[in-house]
């Protein structure tokens, strides 16, 4: 796909390189930086300390909190009498745990002894008896119990965990899955303790890498029980503690429904299906694997999606060639019409608990890791992803 003019091409490449944006209105980040200024007729952002109120198209005001509202010293002071017990050390445990440790908070890890996570925690410098314990001991020591077990394991271990959640402790989740689908998971949080959620919008590896770069992942937060009257504040502070850059408020229900829907749709399942469909048709029409990959994945991820991420799809229509623009304008409604019913089915399947049931059934099997691995091997062996490895080697930075 070609950018419209050489100026647009130069601008596009400079934008990818993090320089100044084409126009301020394209930089969505600015929405949260400008105080009390009506940006577009339908958007209003009001700043109160680090807290921003965003009202968009008449939708109820969304409150956004920023890391600047919780500097490190304030965080350390806020949690000075607390022990943050992180239960589980998988993807999120790793990212959130190390970030909290680097933020100078009193964090301990609780995992089953001698499992894969125990070994990983040792490698990351957690010390048995000091800040690494088995699950039960960590929960007993903790004032905040951060349940970062896999969602299936949260359900499986709940009968042992629940009696340890005594009055005064705060229960934390990174996903609304367990309490929202409590009829299926059997995870029913005690009514006499604060229950909060912080859901980073990305993998634990990204939670960690963005923190190390001095940036911060975006995250949502929600409150299930507010017994102390301080549950909102606790969640906002802890979100910054685990490495969030900014946090927006949601509910447990909205978090789980949007998250399960998104990962099955545009974030992973849907985009993978679309890549495969486009690639296969190119191959069936005589295009080489490399050309099919370049036109499907490489150009998307290396050239276009970063621009969409930075300035939006509307920017793409301004910046691309007239030919590309005409084609995209004609075809996006066709794709939307074909796909919308699929998304409607998907949302219904999330909302009625089918996706949760499927996840619990599959991920509770003793041999789920082996079964998962065999499905992943099938994906790794697909031509598209094998040729991708070769194409990526051609990038100058990989030579
Ligand atoms: N991954 C993401 O991108 C992401 C993003 C946002 C939120 N979340 C949420 O964060 C939470 C944690 O997710 P995750 O991806 O970090 O999980 P994960 O990588 O699958 O971690 C699983 C952890 O659960 C432990 N575990 C599994 N079965 C167990 C059992 N029967 N008894 C005791 N421990 C058991 C594992 O320990 P062993 O090593 O001993 O098996 C490991 O420490 C979930 O609620 C998830 O939905 C995840």
Short mmCIF file of C-alpha atoms and ligand atoms in Angstrom, two decimals:
data_model
loop_
_atom_site.label_atom_id
_atom_site.label_comp_id
_atom_site.label_asym_id
_atom_site.label_seq_id
_atom_site.Cartn_x
_atom_site.Cartn_y
_atom_site.Cartn_z
CA UNK A 1 0.00 0.00 0.00
CA UNK A 2 1.33 3.42 -0.88
CA UNK A 3 1.14 6.62 1.07
CA UNK A 4 -0.48 9.43 -0.88
CA UNK A 5 2.43 11.79 -1.41
CA UNK A 6 6.10 11.85 -0.60
CA UNK A 7 5.28 14.37 2.13
CA UNK A 8 2.78 11.93 3.61
CA UNK A 9 5.36 9.17 3.38
CA UNK A 10 7.92 11.30 5.19
CA UNK A 11 5.38 12.26 7.78
CA UNK A 12 4.33 8.67 8.22
CA UNK A 13 7.86 7.49 8.78
CA UNK A 14 8.60 10.34 11.15
CA UNK A 15 5.45 9.53 13.09
CA UNK A 16 6.52 5.94 13.49
CA UNK A 17 9.77 7.26 14.89
CA UNK A 18 7.90 8.96 17.73
CA UNK A 19 8.32 12.49 16.51
CA UNK A 20 5.64 15.11 16.67
CA UNK A 21 2.22 14.22 15.36
CA UNK A 22 0.68 15.48 12.15
CA UNK A 23 -2.01 17.42 13.95
CA UNK A 24 -2.79 17.70 17.61
CA UNK A 25 -6.31 16.41 17.13
CA UNK A 26 -4.96 13.06 15.98
CA UNK A 27 -3.03 12.51 19.14
CA UNK A 28 -5.54 10.88 21.43
CA UNK A 29 -3.04 11.12 24.26
CA UNK A 30 -3.59 14.83 24.19
CA UNK A 31 -7.16 14.27 25.25
CA UNK A 32 -5.92 13.53 28.70
CA UNK A 33 -3.33 16.27 28.79
CA UNK A 34 -5.52 19.26 28.08
CA UNK A 35 -7.50 20.53 30.98
CA UNK A 36 -10.97 22.02 30.81
CA UNK A 37 -10.77 22.60 27.07
CA UNK A 38 -13.57 21.36 24.84
CA UNK A 39 -11.54 19.47 22.21
CA UNK A 40 -14.27 18.47 19.81
CA UNK A 41 -17.87 19.30 20.19
CA UNK A 42 -18.53 15.91 21.78
CA UNK A 43 -15.46 15.47 23.99
CA UNK A 44 -14.69 17.19 27.25
CA UNK A 45 -11.74 16.55 29.48
CA UNK A 46 -11.51 18.13 32.91
CA UNK A 47 -8.39 17.77 34.99
CA UNK A 48 -8.43 17.61 38.78
CA UNK A 49 -4.90 16.84 40.03
CA UNK A 50 -3.94 13.70 38.06
CA UNK A 51 -7.56 12.69 37.67
CA UNK A 52 -9.36 13.29 34.39
CA UNK A 53 -13.03 13.19 33.60
CA UNK A 54 -13.76 12.22 30.03
CA UNK A 55 -17.21 12.77 28.62
CA UNK A 56 -17.62 11.52 25.10
CA UNK A 57 -20.68 11.71 22.89
CA UNK A 58 -22.94 12.05 25.87
CA UNK A 59 -21.75 8.77 27.42
CA UNK A 60 -21.48 9.00 31.18
CA UNK A 61 -18.33 10.60 32.36
CA UNK A 62 -15.40 8.19 32.59
CA UNK A 63 -12.84 8.90 35.24
CA UNK A 64 -9.20 8.36 34.36
CA UNK A 65 -6.47 8.33 36.97
CA UNK A 66 -2.81 8.79 36.19
CA UNK A 67 0.41 7.58 37.71
CA UNK A 68 1.35 11.19 38.43
CA UNK A 69 -1.34 11.15 41.11
CA UNK A 70 0.57 8.42 42.96
CA UNK A 71 4.28 9.22 43.08
CA UNK A 72 6.50 6.47 44.47
CA UNK A 73 6.90 8.08 47.91
CA UNK A 74 3.14 8.47 48.27
CA UNK A 75 2.62 4.84 47.23
CA UNK A 76 5.20 3.63 49.73
CA UNK A 77 3.58 5.68 52.46
CA UNK A 78 0.08 4.46 51.53
CA UNK A 79 1.10 0.79 51.76
CA UNK A 80 3.64 1.17 54.60
CA UNK A 81 1.67 -1.06 56.96
CA UNK A 82 0.67 -3.60 54.35
CA UNK A 83 1.94 -6.90 53.03
CA UNK A 84 0.95 -7.39 49.41
CA UNK A 85 0.65 -11.14 48.98
CA UNK A 86 0.73 -12.09 45.34
CA UNK A 87 -0.70 -15.54 44.81
CA UNK A 88 0.56 -17.05 41.56
CA UNK A 89 3.64 -16.20 39.57
CA UNK A 90 2.66 -16.71 35.94
CA UNK A 91 2.61 -14.00 33.33
CA UNK A 92 0.86 -11.37 35.49
CA UNK A 93 2.51 -12.42 38.74
CA UNK A 94 5.92 -11.91 37.20
CA UNK A 95 5.13 -8.47 35.75
CA UNK A 96 3.08 -7.07 38.61
CA UNK A 97 5.28 -8.59 41.33
CA UNK A 98 8.58 -7.25 40.03
CA UNK A 99 7.09 -3.83 39.40
CA UNK A 100 5.73 -3.65 42.97
CA UNK A 101 9.11 -4.77 44.29
CA UNK A 102 10.88 -2.08 42.24
CA UNK A 103 8.35 0.45 43.55
CA UNK A 104 9.65 -0.34 47.04
CA UNK A 105 6.45 -2.02 48.27
CA UNK A 106 6.37 -4.87 50.74
CA UNK A 107 5.38 -7.66 48.37
CA UNK A 108 5.57 -11.41 48.92
CA UNK A 109 4.89 -14.25 46.49
CA UNK A 110 2.78 -17.31 47.26
CA UNK A 111 3.01 -20.30 44.91
CA UNK A 112 2.96 -24.05 45.25
CA UNK A 113 6.34 -25.34 46.31
CA UNK A 114 8.60 -26.70 43.58
CA UNK A 115 6.18 -25.94 40.75
CA UNK A 116 7.30 -24.09 37.61
CA UNK A 117 6.36 -20.77 39.22
CA UNK A 118 8.37 -21.46 42.38
CA UNK A 119 11.44 -22.03 40.23
CA UNK A 120 10.76 -18.91 38.15
CA UNK A 121 10.34 -16.84 41.33
CA UNK A 122 13.68 -18.11 42.68
CA UNK A 123 15.35 -17.12 39.42
CA UNK A 124 13.90 -13.62 39.77
CA UNK A 125 15.42 -13.22 43.22
CA UNK A 126 12.48 -13.98 45.52
CA UNK A 127 13.82 -15.60 48.67
CA UNK A 128 12.10 -18.55 50.42
CA UNK A 129 11.04 -17.62 53.95
CA UNK A 130 11.63 -13.92 53.28
CA UNK A 131 9.33 -12.99 50.41
CA UNK A 132 8.54 -16.38 48.83
CA UNK A 133 6.10 -18.75 50.54
CA UNK A 134 3.61 -21.44 49.75
CA UNK A 135 0.12 -20.22 48.93
CA UNK A 136 -1.41 -20.71 52.38
CA UNK A 137 1.41 -19.04 54.29
CA UNK A 138 1.48 -16.07 51.91
CA UNK A 139 -2.26 -15.52 52.31
CA UNK A 140 -1.94 -15.68 56.09
CA UNK A 141 0.83 -13.07 56.04
CA UNK A 142 -0.84 -10.77 53.50
CA UNK A 143 -3.13 -7.82 54.10
CA UNK A 144 -3.79 -7.61 50.36
CA UNK A 145 -4.40 -10.98 48.70
CA UNK A 146 -3.70 -10.59 45.01
CA UNK A 147 -5.17 -13.62 43.31
CA UNK A 148 -3.07 -14.04 40.19
CA UNK A 149 -3.58 -17.75 39.75
CA UNK A 150 -4.85 -18.79 36.33
CA UNK A 151 -8.62 -18.35 36.13
CA UNK A 152 -9.22 -22.11 36.20
CA UNK A 153 -6.89 -22.47 39.22
CA UNK A 154 -8.76 -19.71 41.07
CA UNK A 155 -11.88 -21.83 40.86
CA UNK A 156 -10.06 -25.06 41.76
CA UNK A 157 -8.28 -23.62 44.81
CA UNK A 158 -11.17 -21.47 46.12
CA UNK A 159 -12.30 -23.96 48.82
CA UNK A 160 -8.83 -23.72 50.45
CA UNK A 161 -8.40 -19.98 49.87
CA UNK A 162 -11.78 -18.64 50.98
CA UNK A 163 -11.47 -19.48 54.72
CA UNK A 164 -8.14 -17.63 54.82
CA UNK A 165 -9.71 -14.36 53.64
CA UNK A 166 -10.40 -12.96 57.07
CA UNK A 167 -11.83 -9.58 58.01
CA UNK A 168 -9.50 -6.65 57.34
CA UNK A 169 -7.83 -8.22 54.31
CA UNK A 170 -8.42 -6.90 50.79
CA UNK A 171 -8.96 -9.33 47.92
CA UNK A 172 -7.60 -8.34 44.52
CA UNK A 173 -8.21 -9.84 41.08
CA UNK A 174 -6.72 -9.02 37.67
CA UNK A 175 -9.84 -10.17 35.84
CA UNK A 176 -13.55 -10.19 36.64
CA UNK A 177 -13.86 -13.81 35.50
CA UNK A 178 -14.05 -15.63 38.85
CA UNK A 179 -16.55 -13.50 40.80
CA UNK A 180 -18.74 -12.48 37.86
CA UNK A 181 -19.29 -16.07 36.72
CA UNK A 182 -19.52 -17.31 40.31
CA UNK A 183 -22.32 -19.76 39.44
CA UNK A 184 -19.80 -21.58 37.26
CA UNK A 185 -16.53 -20.86 39.07
CA UNK A 186 -17.95 -21.12 42.63
CA UNK A 187 -15.74 -18.16 43.57
CA UNK A 188 -17.98 -16.07 45.80
CA UNK A 189 -15.91 -13.43 47.62
CA UNK A 190 -16.67 -12.85 51.31
CA UNK A 191 -19.05 -9.94 51.85
CA UNK A 192 -17.11 -8.47 54.77
CA UNK A 193 -13.87 -7.57 52.98
CA UNK A 194 -12.94 -5.12 50.23
CA UNK A 195 -12.75 -6.76 46.82
CA UNK A 196 -11.07 -4.87 44.00
CA UNK A 197 -9.82 -5.47 40.49
CA UNK A 198 -6.99 -4.07 38.40
CA UNK A 199 -6.87 -5.44 34.86
CA UNK A 200 -3.77 -4.49 32.89
CA UNK A 201 -4.57 -4.28 29.18
CA UNK A 202 -1.76 -6.54 28.07
CA UNK A 203 0.39 -9.49 28.96
CA UNK A 204 2.48 -9.61 32.11
CA UNK A 205 5.61 -9.33 29.97
CA UNK A 206 4.34 -5.99 28.64
CA UNK A 207 3.37 -4.87 32.16
CA UNK A 208 7.02 -5.36 33.05
CA UNK A 209 8.73 -4.06 29.90
CA UNK A 210 6.69 -0.82 29.77
CA UNK A 211 7.43 -0.20 33.45
CA UNK A 212 11.15 -0.72 32.85
CA UNK A 213 11.03 1.74 29.96
CA UNK A 214 9.58 4.33 32.33
CA UNK A 215 6.22 4.09 30.62
CA UNK A 216 3.18 2.27 32.00
CA UNK A 217 0.48 -0.05 30.74
CA UNK A 218 -3.11 1.12 30.57
CA UNK A 219 -5.37 -0.72 32.99
CA UNK A 220 -8.95 -0.70 34.19
CA UNK A 221 -10.01 -0.92 37.80
CA UNK A 222 -13.25 -1.88 39.53
CA UNK A 223 -14.69 -2.43 42.96
CA UNK A 224 -16.85 -5.43 43.92
CA UNK A 225 -17.15 -4.79 47.68
CA UNK A 226 -16.36 -1.51 49.39
CA UNK A 227 -16.52 -2.37 53.07
CA UNK A 228 -13.87 0.10 54.24
CA UNK A 229 -15.08 3.01 52.13
CA UNK A 230 -11.56 3.13 50.69
CA UNK A 231 -11.76 0.39 48.06
CA UNK A 232 -11.58 2.79 45.10
CA UNK A 233 -8.51 4.50 46.46
CA UNK A 234 -6.88 1.15 47.22
CA UNK A 235 -7.46 -0.08 43.66
CA UNK A 236 -6.13 3.12 42.09
CA UNK A 237 -3.01 3.04 44.25
CA UNK A 238 -2.39 -0.63 43.64
CA UNK A 239 -2.86 -0.18 39.90
CA UNK A 240 -0.01 2.32 39.90
CA UNK A 241 1.96 0.03 42.22
CA UNK A 242 1.79 -2.85 39.72
CA UNK A 243 2.90 -0.62 36.86
CA UNK A 244 -0.10 1.08 35.28
CA UNK A 245 0.45 4.39 33.51
CA UNK A 246 -3.18 5.37 33.59
CA UNK A 247 -6.30 3.66 34.89
CA UNK A 248 -9.92 3.98 33.94
CA UNK A 249 -12.84 2.86 36.04
CA UNK A 250 -15.12 0.01 35.05
CA UNK A 251 -17.17 -2.73 36.71
CA UNK A 252 -16.22 -6.37 37.19
CA UNK A 253 -18.95 -7.37 34.70
CA UNK A 254 -17.90 -4.91 32.02
CA UNK A 255 -14.25 -5.83 32.44
CA UNK A 256 -14.79 -9.54 31.98
CA UNK A 257 -17.26 -9.23 29.12
CA UNK A 258 -15.12 -6.80 27.14
CA UNK A 259 -11.91 -8.68 27.87
CA UNK A 260 -13.13 -12.15 26.86
CA UNK A 261 -14.84 -10.65 23.81
CA UNK A 262 -11.82 -8.60 22.73
CA UNK A 263 -9.26 -11.39 22.97
CA UNK A 264 -11.49 -13.73 20.99
CA UNK A 265 -12.11 -10.95 18.46
CA UNK A 266 -9.87 -8.17 17.15
CA UNK A 267 -7.04 -8.78 19.61
CA UNK A 268 -6.32 -12.39 18.72
CA UNK A 269 -8.91 -14.85 17.38
CA UNK A 270 -10.54 -12.54 14.87
CA UNK A 271 -7.33 -11.04 13.57
CA UNK A 272 -5.73 -14.46 13.26
CA UNK A 273 -8.72 -15.72 11.26
CA UNK A 274 -8.53 -12.67 9.00
CA UNK A 275 -4.78 -13.04 8.42
CA UNK A 276 -5.27 -16.71 7.51
CA UNK A 277 -8.17 -16.07 5.15
CA UNK A 278 -6.33 -13.32 3.28
CA UNK A 279 -3.09 -15.31 3.12
CA UNK A 280 -4.78 -18.47 1.84
CA UNK A 281 -6.57 -16.66 -0.98
CA UNK A 282 -3.31 -15.05 -2.07
CA UNK A 283 -1.58 -18.43 -2.07
CA UNK A 284 -4.46 -20.07 -3.97
CA UNK A 285 -4.03 -17.39 -6.60
CA UNK A 286 -0.38 -18.14 -7.20
CA UNK A 287 1.34 -15.62 -4.94
CA UNK A 288 4.54 -16.73 -3.26
CA UNK A 289 4.56 -17.36 0.51
CA UNK A 290 6.79 -14.35 1.01
CA UNK A 291 4.61 -12.01 -1.02
CA UNK A 292 1.46 -13.29 0.68
CA UNK A 293 3.03 -12.78 4.10
CA UNK A 294 4.33 -9.32 3.26
CA UNK A 295 0.93 -8.16 2.00
CA UNK A 296 -0.92 -9.67 4.93
CA UNK A 297 1.13 -9.44 8.10
CA UNK A 298 4.44 -7.66 7.62
CA UNK A 299 3.09 -4.46 6.12
CA UNK A 300 0.25 -4.43 8.60
CA UNK A 301 2.35 -4.79 11.72
CA UNK A 302 5.42 -2.85 10.60
CA UNK A 303 3.92 0.02 8.68
CA UNK A 304 0.20 0.53 9.10
CA UNK A 305 -0.90 -0.68 12.53
CA UNK A 306 1.65 1.46 14.39
CA UNK A 307 0.09 4.47 12.65
CA UNK A 308 -3.41 3.32 13.50
CA UNK A 309 -2.21 2.93 17.09
CA UNK A 310 -0.69 6.37 17.19
CA UNK A 311 -3.19 8.44 15.22
CA UNK A 312 -6.20 6.32 14.35
CA UNK A 313 -7.78 4.72 11.30
CA UNK A 314 -9.11 8.11 10.20
CA UNK A 315 -5.50 9.21 9.83
CA UNK A 316 -4.82 6.25 7.54
CA UNK A 317 -7.49 7.42 5.13
CA UNK A 318 -5.81 10.81 5.00
CA UNK A 319 -2.33 9.46 4.55
CA UNK A 320 -2.65 6.62 2.04
CA UNK A 321 -2.82 6.72 -1.76
CA UNK A 322 -6.08 7.59 -3.48
CA UNK A 323 -6.22 4.05 -4.87
CA UNK A 324 -5.79 2.39 -1.47
CA UNK A 325 -8.23 4.80 0.09
CA UNK A 326 -10.93 4.18 -2.54
CA UNK A 327 -10.58 0.40 -2.12
CA UNK A 328 -10.65 0.49 1.66
CA UNK A 329 -13.66 2.82 1.68
CA UNK A 330 -15.54 0.44 -0.62
CA UNK A 331 -14.61 -2.78 1.18
CA UNK A 332 -14.75 -1.95 4.89
CA UNK A 333 -18.58 -1.99 4.94
CA UNK A 334 -18.54 -5.40 3.25
CA UNK A 335 -16.25 -6.80 5.93
CA UNK A 336 -18.24 -5.14 8.67
CA UNK A 337 -21.51 -6.61 7.37
CA UNK A 338 -20.02 -10.10 7.13
CA UNK A 339 -18.35 -9.93 10.53
CA UNK A 340 -20.89 -8.16 12.71
CA UNK A 341 -23.10 -11.25 13.14
CA UNK A 342 -20.00 -13.21 14.19
CA UNK A 343 -19.21 -10.56 16.80
CA UNK A 344 -22.81 -10.60 17.99
CA UNK A 345 -22.64 -14.37 18.47
CA UNK A 346 -19.32 -14.01 20.22
CA UNK A 347 -20.61 -11.37 22.66
CA UNK A 348 -23.65 -13.52 23.45
CA UNK A 349 -21.39 -16.51 24.06
CA UNK A 350 -19.29 -14.45 26.48
CA UNK A 351 -22.26 -12.94 28.30
CA UNK A 352 -24.15 -16.19 28.80
CA UNK A 353 -21.11 -17.85 30.37
CA UNK A 354 -20.40 -20.33 27.55
CA UNK A 355 -16.87 -18.98 27.06
CA UNK A 356 -16.22 -19.19 30.79
CA UNK A 357 -17.51 -22.74 30.98
CA UNK A 358 -15.37 -23.75 28.00
CA UNK A 359 -12.30 -22.17 29.56
CA UNK A 360 -12.91 -23.84 32.93
CA UNK A 361 -13.56 -27.23 31.32
CA UNK A 362 -10.50 -27.12 29.12
CA UNK A 363 -8.04 -25.52 31.54
CA UNK A 364 -8.98 -27.72 34.50
CA UNK A 365 -7.98 -30.94 32.76
CA UNK A 366 -4.84 -32.45 34.26
CA UNK A 367 -3.31 -32.73 30.78
CA UNK A 368 -4.44 -29.27 29.57
CA UNK A 369 -0.86 -28.10 29.01
CA UNK A 370 -0.11 -31.03 26.65
CA UNK A 371 -3.39 -30.54 24.78
CA UNK A 372 -2.75 -26.84 24.43
CA UNK A 373 0.77 -27.51 23.23
CA UNK A 374 -0.46 -29.77 20.44
CA UNK A 375 -2.80 -27.00 19.22
CA UNK A 376 0.03 -24.49 19.36
CA UNK A 377 2.29 -26.83 17.39
CA UNK A 378 -0.34 -26.84 14.64
CA UNK A 379 -0.22 -23.05 14.53
CA UNK A 380 3.57 -22.94 14.59
CA UNK A 381 3.61 -25.33 11.63
CA UNK A 382 1.30 -23.22 9.50
CA UNK A 383 3.05 -21.95 6.40
CA UNK A 384 2.13 -18.35 7.15
CA UNK A 385 3.90 -18.32 10.51
CA UNK A 386 6.86 -20.34 9.25
CA UNK A 387 7.44 -17.98 6.35
CA UNK A 388 6.99 -15.10 8.78
CA UNK A 389 10.10 -16.22 10.64
CA UNK A 390 12.09 -16.03 7.42
CA UNK A 391 10.64 -12.67 6.38
CA UNK A 392 11.46 -11.15 9.76
CA UNK A 393 15.10 -12.15 9.32
CA UNK A 394 15.20 -9.84 6.28
CA UNK A 395 14.50 -6.76 8.35
CA UNK A 396 17.73 -4.73 8.35
CA UNK A 397 17.78 -4.57 12.14
CA UNK A 398 17.76 -8.40 12.24
CA UNK A 399 20.60 -8.85 9.77
N1 LIG B 1 -1.98 -13.04 30.83
C1 LIG B 1 -2.59 -11.90 30.54
O1 LIG B 1 -2.37 -11.31 29.49
C2 LIG B 1 -3.54 -11.28 31.54
C3 LIG B 1 -3.86 -9.94 31.39
C4 LIG B 1 -4.67 -9.34 32.32
C5 LIG B 1 -5.19 -10.10 33.35
N2 LIG B 1 -4.90 -11.44 33.46
C6 LIG B 1 -5.45 -12.20 34.57
O2 LIG B 1 -4.43 -12.39 35.55
C7 LIG B 1 -4.64 -13.62 36.25
C8 LIG B 1 -3.41 -14.48 36.16
O3 LIG B 1 -3.21 -14.78 34.79
P1 LIG B 1 -1.82 -15.28 34.22
O4 LIG B 1 -1.93 -15.22 32.73
O5 LIG B 1 -0.70 -14.58 34.91
O6 LIG B 1 -1.87 -16.79 34.68
P2 LIG B 1 -0.83 -17.93 34.31
O7 LIG B 1 0.35 -17.37 33.62
O8 LIG B 1 -1.60 -19.00 33.68
O9 LIG B 1 -0.36 -18.29 35.80
C9 LIG B 1 -0.80 -19.35 36.40
C10 LIG B 1 -0.34 -19.39 37.86
O10 LIG B 1 -1.31 -20.19 38.50
C11 LIG B 1 -0.61 -21.23 39.19
N3 LIG B 1 -1.46 -22.43 39.24
C12 LIG B 1 -2.07 -23.05 38.19
N4 LIG B 1 -2.79 -24.09 38.64
C13 LIG B 1 -2.63 -24.10 40.00
C14 LIG B 1 -3.14 -24.91 41.04
N5 LIG B 1 -3.98 -25.91 40.81
N6 LIG B 1 -2.77 -24.62 42.31
C15 LIG B 1 -1.93 -23.59 42.59
N7 LIG B 1 -1.43 -22.79 41.63
C16 LIG B 1 -1.77 -23.04 40.36
C17 LIG B 1 0.66 -21.47 38.40
O11 LIG B 1 1.60 -22.07 39.24
P3 LIG B 1 2.49 -23.34 38.78
O12 LIG B 1 3.61 -22.77 37.97
O13 LIG B 1 2.89 -23.95 40.06
O14 LIG B 1 1.60 -24.19 37.92
C18 LIG B 1 1.01 -20.01 38.03
O15 LIG B 1 1.70 -19.40 39.09
C19 LIG B 1 -5.88 -14.24 35.61
O16 LIG B 1 -7.01 -13.87 36.34
C20 LIG B 1 -5.90 -13.61 34.23
O17 LIG B 1 -7.18 -13.61 33.63
C21 LIG B 1 -4.07 -12.03 32.59
#
